[in-house]
Amino acid sequence: MGLLCLGVFAHSAPAVPTASSVPSSSVLSIEALGKGTAPIGGKWQFHIGDNAAWARPDAPDATGVDGWEQLTADSSWGAQGHPAYAGYGWYRKHLHLTPAAGTDGNFAVLIPQIDDVYEIYWNGQLVGRNGGFPPHPKYVYLGPQHTFGIGAARDGVLAVRVWKAPLQSFDGAEIGGFEAVPLVGGIEAIAAAKTVDDYAWLRSQQFRFGLNLLYGLIALLGIWMWLRNRRQWVLLAVAAYCGAHVATLLLEMLRLAIHEPTELGAIQLVLGAQDVGLWYMLLFLFRLDRAPKLARFTRYLAIVDLAAFVVEAGLAVLDWSHPMVAPWVQGADGFFTAIVTITEIYPLVLIFFALKRRLDGARWFLAIAVTIDALLSELRIAFEQGSRFTNWHFGEKLSDPLFTLNGNSFTPSVLAGTLLLAAIVNALYQAVRETAQKQSALEREFQSARELQQVLIPETLPMLRGYGVTSAYRPAEEVGGDFFQMIPLEGHFAGSMLVMIGDVSGKGLKAAMTVSLIVGAARALAKTSYKPGEILAALNAQLHGRMNGGFATCVIMRLSASGRCTVASAGHMAPMLNGSEIEMNGSLPLGILAETQYEEAAVDLREGDHLALYTDGLLEARTHKGELFGFERLKEMFAVKTDAAQATEMAVEFGQEDDITVLTVRRLAATEESTTKIHTRVMPVVGAR
């Protein structure tokens, strides 16, 4: 950008027409203009208020006459004697332009950011505008620079009509109107200057764009990993926090692309999501979600914070210029901004609770980075609020760059945000690594439990003369506590069989180990006792105090070759005989009380009678609509003497949720041969749910 020749002269020939013979202002004379550009600097005539006649070139604008004064264009009117002024203002500048040789003599002006809405007049003719004036104002916060052609006139008055929107809570007093000096030059030169300035702006945003690219990648990775494991809520929180940073940048880019105030309301919602994402990210990374009261308070505060941002978004789209609206809108803005400002310190509260726990290096790094970022943000926001009344400029100082690298300004906030991003990535990596290690250990535990359970489930059943026996075992995805055994008796009761089926509370390796204890003890007790009630009492004595608050239900039944069936239950569902439950007295599960007696019931089985024993996984099969399989279906199913495999498949098709174990015994006719049939399907380990 070059200025070929620039001079300022008192108003004389050639003169811009005025209504008075007395020179009304200085004329900025620029010689040989066309191949370069020149700043329209120096003093401008300025007047608050609004009058369409001030666009005319002959309008009187002498300093001190009818309220006209002189301001420069390199800073706002708020910094030049009109602090916190919102409303209309006019700028006027008399120009004498001499085109350079070899140029067509057509000129244009480059107008930098003007706060907020403006129109450009050249010799009384409107040549362009940016935004919309009341009663339907439309303006862009921190909008881009624009170029406007002013034709080939050599002498004239450049008039700028400006409207400043009512001030918001974070606005200082030194705002309004010009913020930088405009340029004038040939059309091509002005276009080139704008290109250079736009490139310089893009170059100054390189670091920010790169940082937001990292935010975007982390957000996408977080969403992808969360979709694969919906229980890892920290990933969703990280995605929300990082995605909000990217959304803020995209909204700003959209505003610059279409010159519309698209981000004013939407950015409030994005900032709310960013706040809540940060809170929950810290809650999970510091393992504070295990504190119910703190987690509940975080949820309530998140609702309040989001509600405040929603109200702020609604206020942003209202017409603040309307005299009936402005007072209460500004009051509401201050109130809800105060709420948001107070909630900004909540990350420090979470860090306070986190410090009471043992933190590793990654979490210490995160705590330090969050503290620095939160303090800088809170101080900047707090000092900005009402700064036009306090005249405190600490918020602006916190936004000043500490150094510049390749055109990129590095402010304390930028450095703190970069440090925080590095800390988040480091802490998230550590958390994911810990989760993967725990998941791997849990899967190994489940694999061990599954293998142990497979050993405890009989692969073959002993033959019992006069009976046809079927069994089925269908595990769910989790390792459950179902078990069943058929133990041949010896001695006086040789030829008889103990049949037991049960379910241990809990899942995983602990349940499998309890099952192994029950099965081993039952087999040992069967060598010295043949009574189901005595065996259950002995099992209960061994299990009491060893189940850490858990329990086990069990049914033991002694079948003799003569058809005599003696059965005792420890809190388990009674066996079904031909579709009806055998009448038995209620009893406690194993492991509840140290000394518990279990009563026995006896029935004589006739030819064709059908006994069914099962665990609650069969009864509690459930459809996707929540409908239970239930006792009625169970009775109907066993009334037609369904075998174990068929009963299990019916429940699985209905909707399996837990391990299903079924054992059926049918009394055969004298001419039939005894049979056993086992149907076991072991599911592969898929990890903990």
XYZ file of C-alpha atoms in Angstrom:
689
model
C 0.000 0.000 0.000
C 1.566 3.289 -1.044
C 0.737 6.978 -0.782
C 2.079 8.849 -3.758
C 1.505 12.365 -2.542
C -0.535 13.668 0.354
C -1.198 17.224 1.539
C -3.722 19.031 3.734
C -4.722 22.569 2.733
C -7.098 25.203 4.048
C -10.317 25.270 2.156
C -9.827 27.419 -0.940
C -10.028 26.816 -4.644
C -10.632 24.159 -5.708
C -13.249 24.091 -2.986
C -15.910 21.642 -1.988
C -19.180 23.612 -2.103
C -20.449 24.827 1.249
C -23.332 26.950 2.427
C -20.973 29.604 3.705
C -18.244 31.627 2.182
C -16.206 30.904 5.292
C -14.177 27.697 4.980
C -16.142 25.039 6.823
C -13.320 22.557 7.282
C -9.920 21.468 6.117
C -9.684 19.646 2.839
C -7.593 16.515 2.548
C -5.800 16.837 -0.784
C -4.300 13.692 -2.259
C -2.231 13.967 -5.463
C -1.424 11.337 -8.093
C -3.869 8.844 -6.645
C -4.761 5.667 -8.464
C -1.959 3.136 -8.459
C -1.709 3.219 -4.674
C -3.874 3.942 -1.692
C -3.896 6.741 0.860
C -5.323 6.904 4.383
C -8.170 9.330 4.943
C -6.579 10.518 8.120
C -6.468 13.723 10.080
C -9.469 15.377 11.636
C -13.007 14.464 10.571
C -16.022 16.615 11.245
C -18.298 14.778 13.694
C -21.831 15.324 14.988
C -23.975 13.158 17.265
C -27.613 12.715 16.292
C -29.165 12.058 12.893
C -30.032 14.423 10.052
C -30.358 13.318 6.432
C -29.194 16.763 5.278
C -25.725 16.045 6.671
C -25.092 13.759 3.719
C -25.207 16.734 1.314
C -21.873 18.237 0.305
C -23.039 21.790 0.961
C -24.288 21.101 4.502
C -22.666 23.502 7.011
C -20.190 21.552 9.154
C -17.786 24.115 10.509
C -16.293 23.218 13.839
C -18.188 24.774 16.690
C -21.222 25.552 14.517
C -24.452 23.739 15.332
C -22.699 21.064 17.393
C -20.000 20.010 14.917
C -16.631 18.971 16.350
C -13.506 17.255 15.126
C -12.514 13.637 15.784
C -9.958 11.338 14.248
C -10.889 8.049 12.587
C -8.184 5.990 14.224
C -10.225 5.422 17.405
C -13.831 5.350 18.564
C -15.952 8.327 19.473
C -16.157 6.821 22.957
C -12.413 7.436 23.328
C -12.750 11.001 22.029
C -15.202 12.661 24.364
C -18.372 10.603 23.962
C -17.975 7.650 26.372
C -20.706 4.989 26.375
C -22.692 6.893 23.731
C -25.121 4.671 21.809
C -27.175 6.021 18.923
C -26.532 7.973 15.730
C -23.426 9.874 14.743
C -22.160 11.412 11.498
C -18.639 11.754 10.135
C -17.766 14.119 7.258
C -14.498 14.581 5.370
C -13.804 17.015 2.484
C -11.523 15.477 -0.145
C -9.648 16.773 -3.173
C -8.428 13.822 -5.240
C -6.055 14.043 -8.192
C -5.776 10.847 -10.278
C -2.374 9.531 -11.257
C -1.351 9.629 -14.888
C -2.414 6.606 -16.856
C -5.330 5.726 -14.583
C -9.040 5.906 -15.358
C -9.655 8.247 -12.417
C -12.277 6.047 -10.725
C -11.830 5.817 -6.992
C -12.975 3.536 -4.179
C -12.745 3.567 -0.412
C -11.855 0.787 1.982
C -13.889 1.051 5.186
C -12.588 -0.944 8.182
C -14.800 -2.116 11.015
C -17.297 0.527 12.165
C -19.280 -0.010 15.328
C -22.076 -0.982 14.437
C -24.200 -0.001 11.351
C -23.175 2.535 8.731
C -23.977 4.133 5.369
C -21.421 5.767 3.043
C -22.303 8.905 1.057
C -20.176 10.613 -1.575
C -21.376 14.080 -2.451
C -24.810 13.304 -1.084
C -25.215 10.037 -2.995
C -25.505 6.755 -1.112
C -22.721 4.461 -2.330
C -23.115 1.598 0.139
C -24.073 0.422 3.568
C -23.307 -2.335 6.040
C -26.092 -3.688 8.254
C -29.577 -2.324 8.857
C -30.755 0.696 10.839
C -33.641 0.870 13.316
C -36.528 0.166 13.521
C -35.216 -3.193 12.273
C -31.506 -3.049 13.084
C -29.184 -5.684 11.721
C -25.516 -5.595 12.497
C -22.566 -7.921 12.771
C -20.365 -7.967 15.851
C -16.737 -7.391 14.775
C -17.690 -7.461 11.105
C -15.201 -7.472 8.208
C -13.969 -4.488 6.215
C -15.764 -3.452 3.001
C -14.988 -1.538 -0.187
C -17.240 0.979 -1.931
C -16.789 2.745 -5.261
C -17.146 6.562 -5.310
C -16.756 7.221 -9.041
C -14.517 9.740 -10.767
C -15.357 12.955 -8.893
C -12.278 14.985 -8.007
C -13.736 17.051 -5.177
C -16.390 16.052 -2.703
C -17.512 15.222 0.762
C -17.325 11.703 2.140
C -20.090 11.376 4.778
C -20.556 8.382 7.017
C -23.793 7.840 8.920
C -23.288 5.522 11.907
C -25.624 3.893 14.398
C -24.256 2.292 17.561
C -26.455 -0.360 19.181
C -27.337 -0.096 22.890
C -24.462 -1.243 25.034
C -24.350 -4.729 26.503
C -23.067 -5.652 29.930
C -19.541 -6.450 28.702
C -19.177 -3.293 26.575
C -16.730 -0.675 27.729
C -17.208 3.070 27.418
C -14.671 3.619 24.632
C -16.646 2.221 21.720
C -18.704 3.468 18.796
C -18.018 4.621 15.242
C -14.655 4.365 13.480
C -12.007 2.080 14.911
C -9.402 2.454 12.160
C -8.600 4.927 9.403
C -10.271 4.231 6.028
C -8.334 4.221 2.759
C -8.998 5.792 -0.631
C -7.460 4.864 -3.962
C -8.045 3.421 -7.381
C -10.506 0.554 -7.618
C -7.791 -2.013 -8.321
C -5.518 -0.602 -5.635
C -8.282 -0.709 -3.030
C -9.171 -4.276 -4.054
C -5.492 -5.227 -3.721
C -5.280 -3.549 -0.315
C -8.328 -5.470 0.877
C -6.788 -8.703 -0.397
C -3.559 -7.949 1.445
C -5.428 -7.130 4.659
C -7.620 -10.229 4.355
C -4.537 -12.379 3.803
C -2.840 -10.761 6.792
C -5.911 -11.542 8.902
C -5.955 -15.166 7.742
C -2.235 -15.414 8.448
C -2.808 -14.033 11.931
C -5.362 -16.793 12.544
C -3.100 -19.705 11.582
C -2.466 -20.811 15.128
C -6.147 -20.496 16.039
C -7.187 -22.530 12.993
C -4.620 -25.200 13.813
C -5.715 -25.321 17.439
C -9.346 -25.679 16.414
C -8.402 -28.431 13.975
C -7.014 -30.347 16.940
C -10.190 -29.608 18.907
C -12.236 -30.941 16.007
C -10.206 -34.137 15.697
C -10.483 -34.784 19.432
C -14.246 -34.123 19.305
C -14.732 -36.579 16.419
C -12.539 -39.175 18.109
C -14.466 -38.726 21.372
C -17.843 -39.199 19.645
C -16.594 -42.260 17.757
C -15.191 -43.887 20.885
C -18.328 -43.043 22.897
C -20.565 -44.638 20.264
C -18.513 -47.797 20.655
C -18.787 -47.731 24.439
C -21.792 -45.732 25.657
C -20.744 -46.092 29.288
C -17.668 -43.912 28.798
C -19.473 -40.606 29.428
C -16.165 -38.779 29.769
C -15.701 -39.207 26.010
C -19.016 -37.483 25.315
C -18.100 -34.655 27.689
C -14.737 -34.177 25.961
C -16.475 -34.195 22.576
C -18.941 -31.536 23.755
C -16.205 -29.295 25.140
C -13.887 -29.584 22.134
C -16.763 -29.455 19.652
C -17.972 -26.185 21.182
C -14.620 -24.555 20.398
C -14.924 -25.619 16.764
C -18.559 -24.503 16.591
C -17.590 -21.034 17.844
C -15.047 -20.663 15.048
C -17.460 -21.964 12.411
C -20.133 -19.481 13.508
C -17.634 -16.637 13.222
C -16.594 -17.818 9.761
C -20.248 -18.018 8.720
C -20.790 -14.460 9.948
C -17.850 -13.201 7.888
C -18.973 -15.153 4.828
C -22.595 -13.988 4.660
C -22.311 -10.702 6.601
C -25.234 -11.666 8.807
C -25.405 -11.665 12.638
C -25.827 -15.441 12.659
C -23.689 -16.088 15.718
C -25.159 -13.617 18.196
C -27.722 -16.025 19.617
C -26.232 -19.349 18.567
C -22.876 -18.648 20.162
C -24.564 -18.335 23.562
C -25.846 -21.890 23.258
C -22.404 -23.076 22.166
C -20.758 -21.398 25.171
C -23.251 -23.125 27.460
C -22.388 -26.499 25.946
C -18.699 -25.680 26.374
C -19.152 -24.895 30.077
C -21.148 -28.022 30.835
C -18.812 -30.186 28.744
C -15.830 -28.932 30.765
C -17.576 -29.552 34.097
C -18.532 -33.119 33.288
C -15.154 -33.826 31.732
C -13.495 -32.807 35.004
C -16.106 -34.696 37.013
C -15.268 -37.942 35.190
C -11.516 -37.461 34.774
C -11.102 -36.665 38.475
C -13.447 -39.583 39.337
C -15.748 -37.185 41.203
C -18.829 -38.802 39.636
C -18.522 -41.377 42.423
C -19.571 -38.654 44.904
C -23.395 -38.636 44.526
C -23.980 -35.221 46.113
C -21.349 -33.504 43.982
C -22.580 -35.220 40.829
C -26.155 -34.172 41.619
C -25.088 -30.568 42.295
C -23.198 -30.515 38.996
C -26.330 -31.629 37.188
C -28.449 -28.915 38.802
C -25.833 -26.221 38.123
C -25.572 -27.362 34.501
C -29.330 -26.875 34.116
C -29.100 -23.364 35.596
C -26.125 -22.460 33.407
C -27.737 -23.746 30.211
C -30.991 -21.971 31.057
C -29.093 -18.689 31.532
C -27.364 -19.108 28.185
C -30.673 -19.912 26.487
C -32.125 -16.674 27.871
C -29.018 -14.806 26.721
C -29.469 -16.301 23.253
C -33.064 -15.100 23.231
C -32.040 -11.611 24.329
C -29.421 -11.460 21.554
C -32.066 -11.646 18.819
C -34.297 -8.917 20.297
C -34.313 -5.315 19.085
C -32.342 -3.521 21.794
C -32.893 -0.185 20.066
C -36.620 -0.089 20.810
C -37.244 2.366 23.675
C -39.808 0.051 25.259
C -37.507 -2.941 25.119
C -34.030 -1.573 25.828
C -34.306 -0.939 29.608
C -35.539 -4.366 30.661
C -33.452 -6.196 28.061
C -30.275 -4.552 29.335
C -31.283 -5.329 32.917
C -31.988 -8.961 32.052
C -28.699 -9.198 30.170
C -26.796 -7.972 33.211
C -28.627 -10.363 35.548
C -28.134 -13.504 33.475
C -24.576 -12.533 32.559
C -23.866 -12.314 36.299
C -25.207 -15.861 36.725
C -23.012 -17.135 33.912
C -19.998 -15.294 35.295
C -20.444 -16.847 38.739
C -20.769 -20.351 37.298
C -17.462 -19.859 35.468
C -15.619 -20.537 38.743
C -17.165 -24.001 39.121
C -14.140 -25.770 37.563
C -12.130 -24.459 40.519
C -14.681 -25.981 42.894
C -14.275 -29.353 41.184
C -10.497 -29.051 41.429
C -10.819 -28.301 45.156
C -12.637 -31.611 45.668
C -10.222 -33.408 43.348
C -7.230 -32.307 45.416
C -8.639 -34.267 48.348
C -7.983 -37.401 46.319
C -4.736 -38.926 45.220
C -3.969 -37.501 41.782
C -1.463 -38.886 39.326
C 0.796 -36.680 37.203
C -1.686 -36.379 34.320
C -4.493 -35.219 36.598
C -2.220 -32.798 38.438
C -1.279 -31.293 35.073
C -4.983 -30.998 34.214
C -5.786 -29.378 37.556
C -3.062 -26.757 37.079
C -4.075 -26.011 33.472
C -7.766 -25.697 34.353
C -6.955 -23.396 37.256
C -4.894 -21.051 35.081
C -7.462 -21.005 32.281
C -10.432 -20.553 34.619
C -8.797 -17.742 36.582
C -7.829 -15.839 33.435
C -11.284 -16.297 31.940
C -13.068 -15.354 35.138
C -10.934 -12.267 35.720
C -11.346 -11.097 32.134
C -15.133 -11.553 32.182
C -15.490 -10.027 35.633
C -13.466 -6.929 34.731
C -15.338 -6.523 31.435
C -18.720 -6.484 33.166
C -19.671 -2.886 33.856
C -16.220 -1.630 32.843
C -17.777 1.532 31.397
C -18.861 2.454 34.925
C -15.711 1.423 36.796
C -13.174 2.489 34.139
C -11.220 -0.658 34.944
C -9.299 -1.851 31.914
C -7.727 -4.970 33.379
C -9.919 -7.142 31.154
C -8.454 -5.475 28.066
C -4.929 -5.922 29.402
C -5.558 -9.638 29.873
C -6.510 -9.746 26.179
C -3.357 -7.939 25.032
C -0.801 -10.165 23.239
C 2.286 -11.202 25.151
C 4.203 -11.800 21.917
C 3.604 -12.261 18.198
C 4.897 -15.125 16.086
C 4.556 -15.119 12.301
C 1.715 -12.622 12.590
C -0.127 -14.650 15.228
C -0.785 -12.910 18.534
C -0.384 -14.992 21.659
C -2.462 -13.629 24.518
C -2.552 -15.085 28.038
C -5.923 -16.676 27.181
C -4.545 -18.306 24.027
C -1.570 -19.753 25.895
C -3.782 -20.951 28.757
C -6.204 -22.569 26.312
C -3.341 -24.325 24.525
C -1.976 -25.593 27.828
C -5.451 -26.805 28.790
C -5.894 -28.682 25.512
C -2.571 -30.454 26.041
C -3.596 -31.326 29.611
C -6.980 -32.644 28.451
C -5.401 -34.868 25.799
C -2.858 -36.169 28.319
C -5.477 -36.831 31.016
C -7.891 -38.402 28.540
C -5.161 -40.699 27.247
C -4.371 -41.728 30.806
C -8.062 -42.309 31.588
C -8.652 -44.342 28.427
C -5.513 -46.349 29.152
C -6.702 -47.060 32.691
C -10.137 -48.045 31.404
C -8.592 -50.355 28.815
C -6.471 -51.997 31.498
C -9.483 -52.439 33.781
C -11.550 -53.746 30.880
C -8.815 -56.205 29.981
C -8.579 -57.378 33.599
C -12.371 -57.649 33.783
C -12.498 -59.660 30.572
C -9.817 -61.990 31.914
C -11.898 -62.381 35.061
C -14.991 -63.133 33.020
C -13.069 -65.604 30.911
C -11.852 -67.360 34.038
C -15.383 -67.344 35.438
C -16.783 -68.718 32.194
C -14.179 -71.453 32.090
C -14.890 -72.344 35.717
C -18.609 -72.316 35.031
C -18.155 -74.613 32.049
C -16.271 -77.068 34.256
C -19.124 -77.016 36.799
C -21.872 -77.575 34.207
C -22.133 -81.340 33.580
C -21.190 -82.420 30.070
C -22.939 -85.771 30.587
C -25.670 -86.876 32.950
C -25.662 -90.133 34.923
C -28.364 -92.614 33.974
C -31.256 -93.071 36.432
C -33.259 -96.272 35.976
C -36.907 -95.594 35.217
C -36.492 -91.934 34.266
C -35.886 -89.805 31.201
C -33.816 -86.738 32.063
C -33.166 -83.643 29.929
C -31.150 -80.588 30.861
C -30.407 -77.275 29.184
C -28.087 -74.446 30.124
C -28.093 -71.167 28.199
C -25.901 -68.399 29.634
C -26.540 -64.727 28.986
C -23.692 -62.391 28.028
C -22.704 -61.995 31.661
C -21.282 -64.806 33.725
C -24.099 -65.693 36.094
C -24.463 -67.964 39.093
C -26.717 -70.762 37.761
C -25.755 -74.342 38.580
C -27.186 -77.842 38.523
C -25.850 -81.263 39.436
C -26.986 -84.892 39.392
C -25.204 -86.935 42.066
C -25.696 -90.741 42.277
C -26.143 -91.989 45.860
C -24.301 -94.941 47.322
C -24.871 -97.471 50.064
C -28.452 -97.952 51.297
C -29.777 -95.560 48.629
C -27.751 -96.956 45.743
C -29.777 -96.561 42.546
C -31.189 -93.244 43.750
C -30.080 -89.801 42.569
C -29.709 -86.359 44.144
C -30.744 -83.625 41.712
C -29.891 -80.037 42.618
C -30.412 -76.755 40.834
C -29.834 -73.209 42.054
C -28.706 -69.665 41.481
C -26.091 -67.546 43.262
C -26.624 -63.795 43.605
C -24.157 -61.606 41.729
C -22.172 -62.071 38.551
C -18.675 -62.805 37.391
C -15.840 -64.693 38.986
C -17.158 -64.185 42.510
C -20.429 -65.914 41.629
C -18.581 -68.699 39.811
C -16.340 -69.311 42.832
C -19.400 -69.504 45.105
C -20.966 -72.023 42.730
C -17.793 -74.130 42.864
C -17.934 -74.036 46.662
C -21.606 -75.121 46.700
C -21.106 -77.907 44.166
C -17.987 -79.245 45.900
C -19.615 -79.150 49.346
C -22.834 -80.774 48.066
C -20.935 -83.648 46.487
C -19.015 -84.192 49.709
C -22.184 -84.048 51.840
C -23.963 -86.501 49.533
C -21.534 -89.189 50.663
C -22.722 -88.953 54.254
C -26.300 -87.738 53.982
C -29.190 -88.669 51.714
C -31.735 -86.169 53.018
C -32.174 -82.978 50.899
C -33.138 -80.905 53.957
C -30.021 -81.934 55.904
C -27.757 -81.228 52.932
C -29.255 -77.747 52.499
C -28.809 -77.026 56.214
C -25.160 -78.115 56.053
C -24.583 -76.006 52.922
C -26.157 -72.999 54.630
C -23.847 -73.385 57.633
C -20.790 -73.465 55.384
C -21.888 -70.456 53.303
C -22.967 -68.200 56.162
C -20.503 -65.351 56.609
C -18.614 -66.196 53.444
C -20.793 -64.524 50.798
C -20.212 -60.830 51.615
C -23.898 -60.048 51.849
C -24.861 -62.347 48.980
C -26.978 -65.475 49.032
C -27.886 -68.522 46.970
C -31.197 -70.214 46.213
C -31.268 -73.973 45.718
C -33.579 -76.955 45.310
C -32.361 -80.483 46.123
C -34.460 -83.452 45.116
C -33.852 -87.166 45.825
C -35.260 -89.511 43.209
C -35.499 -93.231 43.838
C -36.017 -95.969 41.295
C -39.404 -96.684 42.892
C -40.707 -93.218 41.902
C -40.442 -91.706 45.343
C -39.405 -88.019 45.131
C -38.262 -86.111 48.224
C -37.556 -82.404 47.754
C -36.390 -79.437 49.862
C -35.957 -75.821 48.827
C -33.798 -72.949 50.063
C -35.665 -69.936 48.713
C -35.863 -71.341 45.195
C -38.922 -71.745 42.973
C -40.684 -75.018 43.697
C -40.398 -77.734 41.046
C -43.372 -78.110 38.711
C -45.168 -81.445 38.482
C -47.208 -81.701 35.271
C -47.461 -77.888 35.089
C -48.315 -77.278 38.765
C -45.955 -76.317 41.562
C -45.283 -78.881 44.270
C -46.641 -77.492 47.539
C -43.761 -76.565 49.814
C -43.295 -74.321 52.822
C -41.363 -71.072 52.337
C -37.703 -70.981 53.334
C -34.714 -68.677 53.420
C -31.954 -68.779 50.783
C -28.559 -70.159 51.716
C -26.167 -67.868 53.560
C -28.709 -65.587 55.241
C -28.920 -67.043 58.776
C -26.401 -69.393 60.354
C -28.882 -71.957 61.675
C -31.730 -72.592 59.280
C -33.778 -75.773 58.944
C -35.251 -76.816 55.609
C -38.418 -78.887 55.487
C -38.906 -81.670 52.979
C -41.888 -82.569 50.843
C -42.473 -85.937 49.197
C -44.477 -87.064 46.147
C -44.775 -90.396 44.366
C -44.280 -90.198 40.624
C -46.412 -92.296 38.363
C -45.736 -93.339 34.797
C -45.756 -90.261 32.521
C -45.386 -87.725 35.311
C -43.219 -84.774 34.340
C -41.055 -82.789 36.782
C -39.399 -79.500 35.848
C -36.760 -77.560 37.792
C -35.546 -74.166 36.547
C -33.805 -70.935 37.499
C -35.353 -67.467 37.459
C -33.796 -66.641 34.067
C -36.576 -68.720 32.503
C -39.329 -66.994 34.438
C -37.909 -63.473 33.910
C -37.380 -63.550 30.145
C -38.676 -60.230 28.855
C -39.712 -58.765 25.504
C -38.358 -55.434 24.257
C -41.659 -53.904 25.433
C -41.027 -55.100 28.986
C -43.488 -58.024 29.056
C -42.373 -60.920 31.328
C -42.529 -64.571 30.361
C -44.270 -65.177 33.712
C -45.763 -68.096 35.623
C -48.785 -68.565 33.405
C -46.709 -69.253 30.296
C -44.435 -71.423 32.442
C -47.348 -73.567 33.653
C -48.786 -73.926 30.158
C -45.395 -74.901 28.790
C -44.676 -77.600 31.387
C -48.257 -78.854 31.374
C -47.584 -80.298 27.903
C -44.369 -81.892 29.211
C -41.950 -79.695 27.296
C -38.349 -80.871 27.603
C -35.504 -78.649 28.831
C -34.135 -77.679 25.405
C -37.553 -76.664 24.071
C -38.377 -74.634 27.187
C -35.050 -72.818 27.011
C -35.418 -71.948 23.326
C -38.930 -70.597 23.919
C -37.614 -68.263 26.632
C -34.643 -67.154 24.518
C -36.929 -66.264 21.603
C -39.193 -64.386 24.021
C -36.268 -62.274 25.227
C -33.457 -63.647 27.405
C -31.952 -61.348 30.026
C -30.283 -63.751 32.471
C -28.780 -67.229 32.522
C -31.397 -69.928 31.926
C -31.055 -73.415 33.392
C -33.784 -76.056 33.036
C -33.833 -79.680 34.109
C -36.778 -82.024 33.424
C -37.419 -85.522 34.763
C -40.097 -87.812 33.286
C -41.219 -91.077 34.948
C -41.014 -93.786 32.312
C -43.208 -96.780 31.736
C -41.760 -100.173 32.636
C -41.165 -100.956 28.953
C -39.222 -97.713 28.251
C -35.468 -97.409 28.501
C -33.917 -94.774 30.730
C -32.484 -91.807 28.831
C -30.488 -88.636 29.451
C -30.226 -85.687 27.130
C -28.122 -82.596 27.768
C -28.383 -79.372 25.823
C -25.683 -76.862 26.765
C -24.749 -73.782 24.764
C -21.915 -71.721 26.204
C -21.713 -68.145 24.930
C -18.300 -66.604 24.225
C -17.090 -63.957 26.598
C -17.896 -60.494 25.185
C -16.790 -58.405 28.136
C -18.556 -56.883 31.087
C -21.818 -55.064 30.642
